[in-house]
Amino acid sequence: MFTEAIEAILVDHCTPAAIRAIENGGSATALWGALAESGFLELMASEDAGGAGLDLDAVFPIFVAMGRHAVPVPAAQRIAARALLGDVAPPPGLLTLAGHAQRAADGSVSAAHVAFGAIADHVLANLDGQRVLLDAARAQRTTSGIRGSLGASLRWTADAVGAPVGDNGAQVAVFSAALHAAALAGAMERLFAMTLGYCNDRVQFGKAIGKFQSIQHQLSVMAEHVACAGVAAELAFKAGEKIPPLLAAATAKARTSASVPLVASTAHALHGAIGVTEEFDLQLYSRRLHEWRMADGSETYWNRIVGEALLGSATPSVLQFTMEEIL
Amino acid sequence: MSQLLEAFRLAQLPDAAEAFRAEVRDFLATNLAPAAPAVRARTWMGFDAAFSRRLAQRGWVGITLPAAYGGAGLDAFRRFVLVEEMLAAGAPVAAHWIADRQSGPLINKFGTEAQKDFYLPRICRGEAFFCIGMSEPNAGSDLASVRTRATRVDGGWRLTGRKIWTTNAQRSHYMIALVRTSGAPEDRHGGLSQLIVDLSLPGIQVRPIVDLTGDAHFSEVTFDDVFLQDDALIGDEGSGWMQVNAELAFERSGPERLYSSVVLLDTWMQSLRRTGFTPADAVLLGGFTTQLATLRSLSIAVTTKLARGESPVVEAALVKDIGTEFEQAIPAAIEAAVAADPARGAEVDADLHRTIAYLSQISPTFSLRGGTREILRGMIARGLGLR
Ligand SMILES: Cc1cc2nc3c(=O)[nH]c(=O)nc-3n(C[C@H](O)[C@H](O)[C@H](O)COP(=O)(O)OP(=O)(O)OC[C@H]3O[C@@H](n4cnc5c(N)ncnc54)[C@H](O)[C@@H]3O)c2cc1C
């Protein structure tokens, strides 16, 4: 029910043209306002706090939709912040997450490669294991210089860093990774649908290219990796939970990220030259796959966390560990 | 998105199946003799009739067959759990495997009352072992071109031809053979039928074929004018192609296609705990773990469809293809990791080495048995509407 309603908003307000405009420095107010007014940003807030009190499994399809529509504002982050902050109401405006902020000897704080760091008003950061709300307007922002990216690295002087709003900052990193896993799954769905459609339409040598066996096999393998990404992302969004458990989120982020190289490259290979043009919408999704694979740590980072947890445990088998700690 | 991908939503094993897991582990703890990992890694090639009979006594051969025929009448989820636990432990399942997974369900679905009465209780008691006679020297991927022929004669059939790569033919009592009962190979699917062949009949020769690891699990079987009774026909004459495809859906679904290398994965993990590990080892091991969690979830999604009585042929093909890739990646990567530093060779125990060697040599078969990669990808493409 919520998913259909949010899809409708996204179809209206998050068009490819709107995405391009925001990526090119245009205002995000209209899109953000539409999402905020509908109440969707409060889905995970308790009913007492005016929210819908939804658990992770209920919001999962919405997080996926954010990826499917390449939403160019930190809406998923804001929904997650509501769960992370509990009773503390998040400030109005665009709020994003930074899972790995660092404090320097002089008390200044930096956060590298923050998703939506270029346009966010506030950042909920994990700093020394605590949750800290930071005013992005007071940060020195360094954009990545990557075309179309809304990410940035942020740095605050010591006097701009307030008191923590809670402990368990690690949850910020975990939730941020999980929502990027869901976004990856959504964007891959979209890329797959576009590529399948294109292969049925594009004619070369007198027939649709989808009739060639080698193309069919590439699409079959792409489907396998998209299916893996979809089911892996879902693992992080457990029913009855508000915060993704560490190892399930690690699995989700690792496995979705691992699908990226094959899914992105197959989508582009099968689209031929048109796929890499600015004008064609494929790049709106494929660029994000690469960005989201790296966001909050690639599969290398999260697989290591799982591997070390496994090696540090006493479980006799990988399967048993998988069943008890991840699934 | 395509309908095919929409089929893969996260599903859980029901509580009853999870409760069943404890029973299976108990059984394995008392009935499975300890064995070296290179032996356990053979699991679904491992033939141990005594083990299979103990499993049968426990009621777990023909696990999904109706109780009226001696089966356990359990659902696809419990079969998933049983198979998963046995393969993860490296139990030798080959003796009863094919009868439990394919031949029993096939007879139950297409057989006459008399055939069911005769074969199914024997299967469930672990007394009748089956093999699958599909492939021939000139009919592998192109299964519709089989030439082995059964000709109608008074009171039965005369069977002549040759099957190959028949797993366990040398140790089985019966083969269910796909043969031509009318027409010519050019007629493709038309004129194919399935026959139950008693392998003790005169005119049958079974020659085991030794593989590169020194094992002999598959065979060549020749039929020289073998007389079969009327009731050898299973299902309808001319329906062989349809029946075989229904059977292959059983073969390709379930957890079978994920666990072939998992004994090695565990053995390597335990070795790393003893000897220490590098960050790269942890990344690799963690990567296989996250991949296993994902593939297992896909496999449970397919099992959920089976349990609903659907025939998820294309979904099973998808899981099999990527599942065998996982099974093959494990020995390849562990081979590289274990020999990443020649100076550490002394710490690697011989058991681990033998397990790596066995699996890296045999792993090419993982993507051949049950249909090759190219054939499965063609099926997936069809499921995507491309063909
Ligand atoms: C361990 C093991 C156990 C087996 N057990 C049994 C058993 O019990 N019963 C049984 O009946 N069979 C069994 N088989 C046989 C198995 O099903 C066949 O090996 C398989 O179907 C491939 O046939 P083939 O070996 O003749 O190879 P081929 O069909 O000759 O294929 C050779 C290569 O060509 C490719 N190829 C073929 N056709 C096409 C095409 N149209 N497009 C693209 N590529 C193509 C294949 O994918 C493969 O890579 C077993 C095989 C193995 C390895």
PDB file of N, CA and C and ligand atoms in Angstrom, chain A residues 213 217, chain B residues 45 98 131-143 163-168 217-218 251 362 364-375, ligand 1:
ATOM      1  N   GLN A 213      22.022 -16.350 -29.595  1.00  0.00           N
ATOM      2  CA  GLN A 213      22.262 -17.159 -28.395  1.00  0.00           C
ATOM      3  C   GLN A 213      23.228 -16.482 -27.425  1.00  0.00           C
ATOM      4  N   HIS A 217      22.437 -15.709 -23.501  1.00  0.00           N
ATOM      5  CA  HIS A 217      23.210 -16.222 -22.370  1.00  0.00           C
ATOM      6  C   HIS A 217      23.704 -15.085 -21.478  1.00  0.00           C
TER       7      HIS A 217
ATOM      8  N   MET B  45      28.593 -38.572  -4.698  1.00  0.00           N
ATOM      9  CA  MET B  45      29.189 -39.669  -5.470  1.00  0.00           C
ATOM     10  C   MET B  45      29.471 -40.853  -4.539  1.00  0.00           C
ATOM     11  N   ILE B  98      19.226 -41.195  -6.378  1.00  0.00           N
ATOM     12  CA  ILE B  98      18.448 -41.010  -7.607  1.00  0.00           C
ATOM     13  C   ILE B  98      17.041 -41.564  -7.436  1.00  0.00           C
ATOM     14  N   CYS B 131      19.143 -45.917 -11.602  1.00  0.00           N
ATOM     15  CA  CYS B 131      19.988 -44.988 -12.350  1.00  0.00           C
ATOM     16  C   CYS B 131      19.178 -44.404 -13.505  1.00  0.00           C
ATOM     17  N   ILE B 132      19.736 -43.337 -14.083  1.00  0.00           N
ATOM     18  CA  ILE B 132      19.004 -42.573 -15.093  1.00  0.00           C
ATOM     19  C   ILE B 132      19.663 -42.758 -16.445  1.00  0.00           C
ATOM     20  N   GLY B 133      18.980 -43.371 -17.366  1.00  0.00           N
ATOM     21  CA  GLY B 133      19.550 -43.600 -18.696  1.00  0.00           C
ATOM     22  C   GLY B 133      19.016 -42.606 -19.705  1.00  0.00           C
ATOM     23  N   MET B 134      19.569 -41.431 -19.668  1.00  0.00           N
ATOM     24  CA  MET B 134      19.197 -40.450 -20.698  1.00  0.00           C
ATOM     25  C   MET B 134      20.301 -40.349 -21.749  1.00  0.00           C
ATOM     26  N   SER B 135      21.529 -39.993 -21.305  1.00  0.00           N
ATOM     27  CA  SER B 135      22.604 -39.694 -22.253  1.00  0.00           C
ATOM     28  C   SER B 135      23.041 -40.918 -23.053  1.00  0.00           C
ATOM     29  N   GLU B 136      23.472 -40.642 -24.272  1.00  0.00           N
ATOM     30  CA  GLU B 136      24.062 -41.657 -25.140  1.00  0.00           C
ATOM     31  C   GLU B 136      25.316 -41.057 -25.754  1.00  0.00           C
ATOM     32  N   PRO B 137      26.135 -41.898 -26.396  1.00  0.00           N
ATOM     33  CA  PRO B 137      27.353 -41.344 -26.985  1.00  0.00           C
ATOM     34  C   PRO B 137      27.078 -40.140 -27.910  1.00  0.00           C
ATOM     35  N   ASN B 138      25.971 -40.176 -28.633  1.00  0.00           N
ATOM     36  CA  ASN B 138      25.698 -39.055 -29.535  1.00  0.00           C
ATOM     37  C   ASN B 138      24.501 -38.216 -29.107  1.00  0.00           C
ATOM     38  N   ALA B 139      24.058 -38.414 -27.893  1.00  0.00           N
ATOM     39  CA  ALA B 139      22.945 -37.601 -27.395  1.00  0.00           C
ATOM     40  C   ALA B 139      23.276 -37.156 -25.978  1.00  0.00           C
ATOM     41  N   GLY B 140      23.885 -35.978 -25.864  1.00  0.00           N
ATOM     42  CA  GLY B 140      24.197 -35.425 -24.551  1.00  0.00           C
ATOM     43  C   GLY B 140      23.283 -34.236 -24.324  1.00  0.00           C
ATOM     44  N   SER B 141      23.768 -33.067 -24.710  1.00  0.00           N
ATOM     45  CA  SER B 141      22.909 -31.883 -24.625  1.00  0.00           C
ATOM     46  C   SER B 141      21.689 -32.046 -25.529  1.00  0.00           C
ATOM     47  N   ASP B 142      21.915 -32.695 -26.653  1.00  0.00           N
ATOM     48  CA  ASP B 142      20.829 -32.866 -27.625  1.00  0.00           C
ATOM     49  C   ASP B 142      20.090 -34.159 -27.326  1.00  0.00           C
ATOM     50  N   LEU B 143      19.377 -34.143 -26.213  1.00  0.00           N
ATOM     51  CA  LEU B 143      18.777 -35.361 -25.678  1.00  0.00           C
ATOM     52  C   LEU B 143      17.696 -35.938 -26.598  1.00  0.00           C
ATOM     53  N   LYS B 163      23.665 -46.643 -23.613  1.00  0.00           N
ATOM     54  CA  LYS B 163      23.601 -45.449 -22.764  1.00  0.00           C
ATOM     55  C   LYS B 163      24.989 -45.193 -22.199  1.00  0.00           C
ATOM     56  N   ILE B 164      25.271 -43.933 -21.869  1.00  0.00           N
ATOM     57  CA  ILE B 164      26.596 -43.634 -21.318  1.00  0.00           C
ATOM     58  C   ILE B 164      26.489 -42.556 -20.246  1.00  0.00           C
ATOM     59  N   TRP B 165      27.526 -42.488 -19.436  1.00  0.00           N
ATOM     60  CA  TRP B 165      27.616 -41.560 -18.289  1.00  0.00           C
ATOM     61  C   TRP B 165      26.532 -41.872 -17.259  1.00  0.00           C
ATOM     62  N   THR B 166      26.048 -43.099 -17.238  1.00  0.00           N
ATOM     63  CA  THR B 166      24.944 -43.435 -16.353  1.00  0.00           C
ATOM     64  C   THR B 166      25.479 -43.612 -14.936  1.00  0.00           C
ATOM     65  N   THR B 167      25.209 -42.625 -14.100  1.00  0.00           N
ATOM     66  CA  THR B 167      25.711 -42.658 -12.730  1.00  0.00           C
ATOM     67  C   THR B 167      25.201 -43.900 -12.011  1.00  0.00           C
ATOM     68  N   ASN B 168      26.149 -44.649 -11.439  1.00  0.00           N
ATOM     69  CA  ASN B 168      25.840 -45.816 -10.608  1.00  0.00           C
ATOM     70  C   ASN B 168      25.151 -46.970 -11.318  1.00  0.00           C
ATOM     71  N   HIS B 217      32.216 -43.837 -10.954  1.00  0.00           N
ATOM     72  CA  HIS B 217      30.829 -43.617 -10.515  1.00  0.00           C
ATOM     73  C   HIS B 217      29.857 -43.719 -11.664  1.00  0.00           C
ATOM     74  N   PHE B 218      30.342 -43.476 -12.888  1.00  0.00           N
ATOM     75  CA  PHE B 218      29.405 -43.631 -14.005  1.00  0.00           C
ATOM     76  C   PHE B 218      29.844 -44.756 -14.939  1.00  0.00           C
ATOM     77  N   GLU B 251      15.566 -32.827 -10.544  1.00  0.00           N
ATOM     78  CA  GLU B 251      17.014 -32.970 -10.482  1.00  0.00           C
ATOM     79  C   GLU B 251      17.706 -31.625 -10.270  1.00  0.00           C
ATOM     80  N   ILE B 362      37.402 -32.704 -10.043  1.00  0.00           N
ATOM     81  CA  ILE B 362      36.064 -33.200 -10.384  1.00  0.00           C
ATOM     82  C   ILE B 362      35.085 -32.043 -10.653  1.00  0.00           C
ATOM     83  N   PRO B 364      34.709 -29.714 -12.795  1.00  0.00           N
ATOM     84  CA  PRO B 364      34.085 -29.467 -14.108  1.00  0.00           C
ATOM     85  C   PRO B 364      32.768 -30.220 -14.295  1.00  0.00           C
ATOM     86  N   THR B 365      32.611 -31.344 -13.592  1.00  0.00           N
ATOM     87  CA  THR B 365      31.366 -32.109 -13.764  1.00  0.00           C
ATOM     88  C   THR B 365      30.160 -31.384 -13.177  1.00  0.00           C
ATOM     89  N   PHE B 366      30.404 -30.480 -12.215  1.00  0.00           N
ATOM     90  CA  PHE B 366      29.267 -29.859 -11.526  1.00  0.00           C
ATOM     91  C   PHE B 366      28.342 -29.137 -12.507  1.00  0.00           C
ATOM     92  N   SER B 367      28.958 -28.513 -13.516  1.00  0.00           N
ATOM     93  CA  SER B 367      28.125 -27.773 -14.477  1.00  0.00           C
ATOM     94  C   SER B 367      27.774 -28.625 -15.694  1.00  0.00           C
ATOM     95  N   LEU B 368      28.105 -29.928 -15.656  1.00  0.00           N
ATOM     96  CA  LEU B 368      27.721 -30.809 -16.771  1.00  0.00           C
ATOM     97  C   LEU B 368      26.532 -31.678 -16.373  1.00  0.00           C
ATOM     98  N   ARG B 369      26.694 -32.387 -15.238  1.00  0.00           N
ATOM     99  CA  ARG B 369      25.631 -33.301 -14.804  1.00  0.00           C
ATOM    100  C   ARG B 369      24.329 -32.519 -14.611  1.00  0.00           C
ATOM    101  N   GLY B 370      23.261 -33.109 -15.076  1.00  0.00           N
ATOM    102  CA  GLY B 370      21.964 -32.431 -14.924  1.00  0.00           C
ATOM    103  C   GLY B 370      21.718 -31.345 -15.956  1.00  0.00           C
ATOM    104  N   GLY B 371      22.576 -31.260 -16.969  1.00  0.00           N
ATOM    105  CA  GLY B 371      22.387 -30.237 -18.012  1.00  0.00           C
ATOM    106  C   GLY B 371      23.485 -29.193 -17.967  1.00  0.00           C
ATOM    107  N   THR B 372      24.076 -28.908 -19.108  1.00  0.00           N
ATOM    108  CA  THR B 372      25.228 -27.993 -19.112  1.00  0.00           C
ATOM    109  C   THR B 372      24.789 -26.545 -18.977  1.00  0.00           C
ATOM    110  N   ARG B 373      25.777 -25.754 -18.666  1.00  0.00           N
ATOM    111  CA  ARG B 373      25.607 -24.305 -18.526  1.00  0.00           C
ATOM    112  C   ARG B 373      24.883 -23.710 -19.739  1.00  0.00           C
ATOM    113  N   GLU B 374      25.338 -24.077 -20.917  1.00  0.00           N
ATOM    114  CA  GLU B 374      24.756 -23.462 -22.127  1.00  0.00           C
ATOM    115  C   GLU B 374      23.282 -23.854 -22.274  1.00  0.00           C
ATOM    116  N   ILE B 375      22.989 -25.108 -21.960  1.00  0.00           N
ATOM    117  CA  ILE B 375      21.598 -25.558 -22.086  1.00  0.00           C
ATOM    118  C   ILE B 375      20.725 -24.823 -21.062  1.00  0.00           C
TER     119      ILE B 375
HETATM  120  C1  LIG C   1      29.431 -36.809 -13.301  1.00  0.00           C
HETATM  121  C2  LIG C   1      28.408 -36.978 -14.356  1.00  0.00           C
HETATM  122  C3  LIG C   1      27.327 -37.773 -14.112  1.00  0.00           C
HETATM  123  C4  LIG C   1      26.367 -37.957 -15.097  1.00  0.00           C
HETATM  124  N1  LIG C   1      25.340 -38.805 -14.839  1.00  0.00           N
HETATM  125  C5  LIG C   1      24.429 -39.042 -15.800  1.00  0.00           C
HETATM  126  C6  LIG C   1      23.377 -39.954 -15.572  1.00  0.00           C
HETATM  127  O1  LIG C   1      23.262 -40.532 -14.508  1.00  0.00           O
HETATM  128  N2  LIG C   1      22.508 -40.197 -16.570  1.00  0.00           N
HETATM  129  C7  LIG C   1      22.595 -39.567 -17.772  1.00  0.00           C
HETATM  130  O2  LIG C   1      21.751 -39.817 -18.616  1.00  0.00           O
HETATM  131  N3  LIG C   1      23.584 -38.683 -18.029  1.00  0.00           N
HETATM  132  C8  LIG C   1      24.504 -38.396 -17.070  1.00  0.00           C
HETATM  133  N4  LIG C   1      25.518 -37.509 -17.313  1.00  0.00           N
HETATM  134  C9  LIG C   1      25.641 -36.920 -18.635  1.00  0.00           C
HETATM  135  C10 LIG C   1      25.330 -35.442 -18.723  1.00  0.00           C
HETATM  136  O3  LIG C   1      23.957 -35.224 -18.623  1.00  0.00           O
HETATM  137  C11 LIG C   1      25.951 -34.939 -20.044  1.00  0.00           C
HETATM  138  O4  LIG C   1      27.337 -34.954 -19.881  1.00  0.00           O
HETATM  139  C12 LIG C   1      25.521 -33.547 -20.412  1.00  0.00           C
HETATM  140  O5  LIG C   1      24.151 -33.481 -20.686  1.00  0.00           O
HETATM  141  C13 LIG C   1      26.319 -33.016 -21.608  1.00  0.00           C
HETATM  142  O6  LIG C   1      26.365 -33.921 -22.667  1.00  0.00           O
HETATM  143  P1  LIG C   1      27.750 -34.320 -23.344  1.00  0.00           P
HETATM  144  O7  LIG C   1      28.675 -34.732 -22.271  1.00  0.00           O
HETATM  145  O8  LIG C   1      27.453 -35.255 -24.421  1.00  0.00           O
HETATM  146  O9  LIG C   1      28.316 -32.962 -23.967  1.00  0.00           O
HETATM  147  P2  LIG C   1      27.869 -32.262 -25.321  1.00  0.00           P
HETATM  148  O10 LIG C   1      26.397 -32.214 -25.419  1.00  0.00           O
HETATM  149  O11 LIG C   1      28.617 -32.827 -26.457  1.00  0.00           O
HETATM  150  O12 LIG C   1      28.370 -30.787 -25.050  1.00  0.00           O
HETATM  151  C14 LIG C   1      29.735 -30.378 -25.177  1.00  0.00           C
HETATM  152  C15 LIG C   1      29.771 -28.861 -24.997  1.00  0.00           C
HETATM  153  O13 LIG C   1      29.012 -28.228 -26.058  1.00  0.00           O
HETATM  154  C16 LIG C   1      28.035 -27.381 -25.491  1.00  0.00           C
HETATM  155  N5  LIG C   1      26.839 -27.397 -26.319  1.00  0.00           N
HETATM  156  C17 LIG C   1      26.160 -28.459 -26.759  1.00  0.00           C
HETATM  157  N6  LIG C   1      25.068 -28.078 -27.449  1.00  0.00           N
HETATM  158  C18 LIG C   1      25.071 -26.732 -27.447  1.00  0.00           C
HETATM  159  C19 LIG C   1      24.203 -25.723 -27.975  1.00  0.00           C
HETATM  160  N7  LIG C   1      23.077 -26.019 -28.635  1.00  0.00           N
HETATM  161  N8  LIG C   1      24.541 -24.436 -27.759  1.00  0.00           N
HETATM  162  C20 LIG C   1      25.652 -24.111 -27.080  1.00  0.00           C
HETATM  163  N9  LIG C   1      26.494 -25.005 -26.557  1.00  0.00           N
HETATM  164  C21 LIG C   1      26.206 -26.293 -26.726  1.00  0.00           C
HETATM  165  C22 LIG C   1      27.762 -27.953 -24.117  1.00  0.00           C
HETATM  166  O14 LIG C   1      27.201 -27.010 -23.263  1.00  0.00           O
HETATM  167  C23 LIG C   1      29.142 -28.388 -23.688  1.00  0.00           C
HETATM  168  O15 LIG C   1      29.842 -27.298 -23.214  1.00  0.00           O
HETATM  169  C24 LIG C   1      26.486 -37.302 -16.339  1.00  0.00           C
HETATM  170  C25 LIG C   1      27.576 -36.477 -16.580  1.00  0.00           C
HETATM  171  C26 LIG C   1      28.528 -36.307 -15.604  1.00  0.00           C
HETATM  172  C27 LIG C   1      29.686 -35.424 -15.908  1.00  0.00           C
END
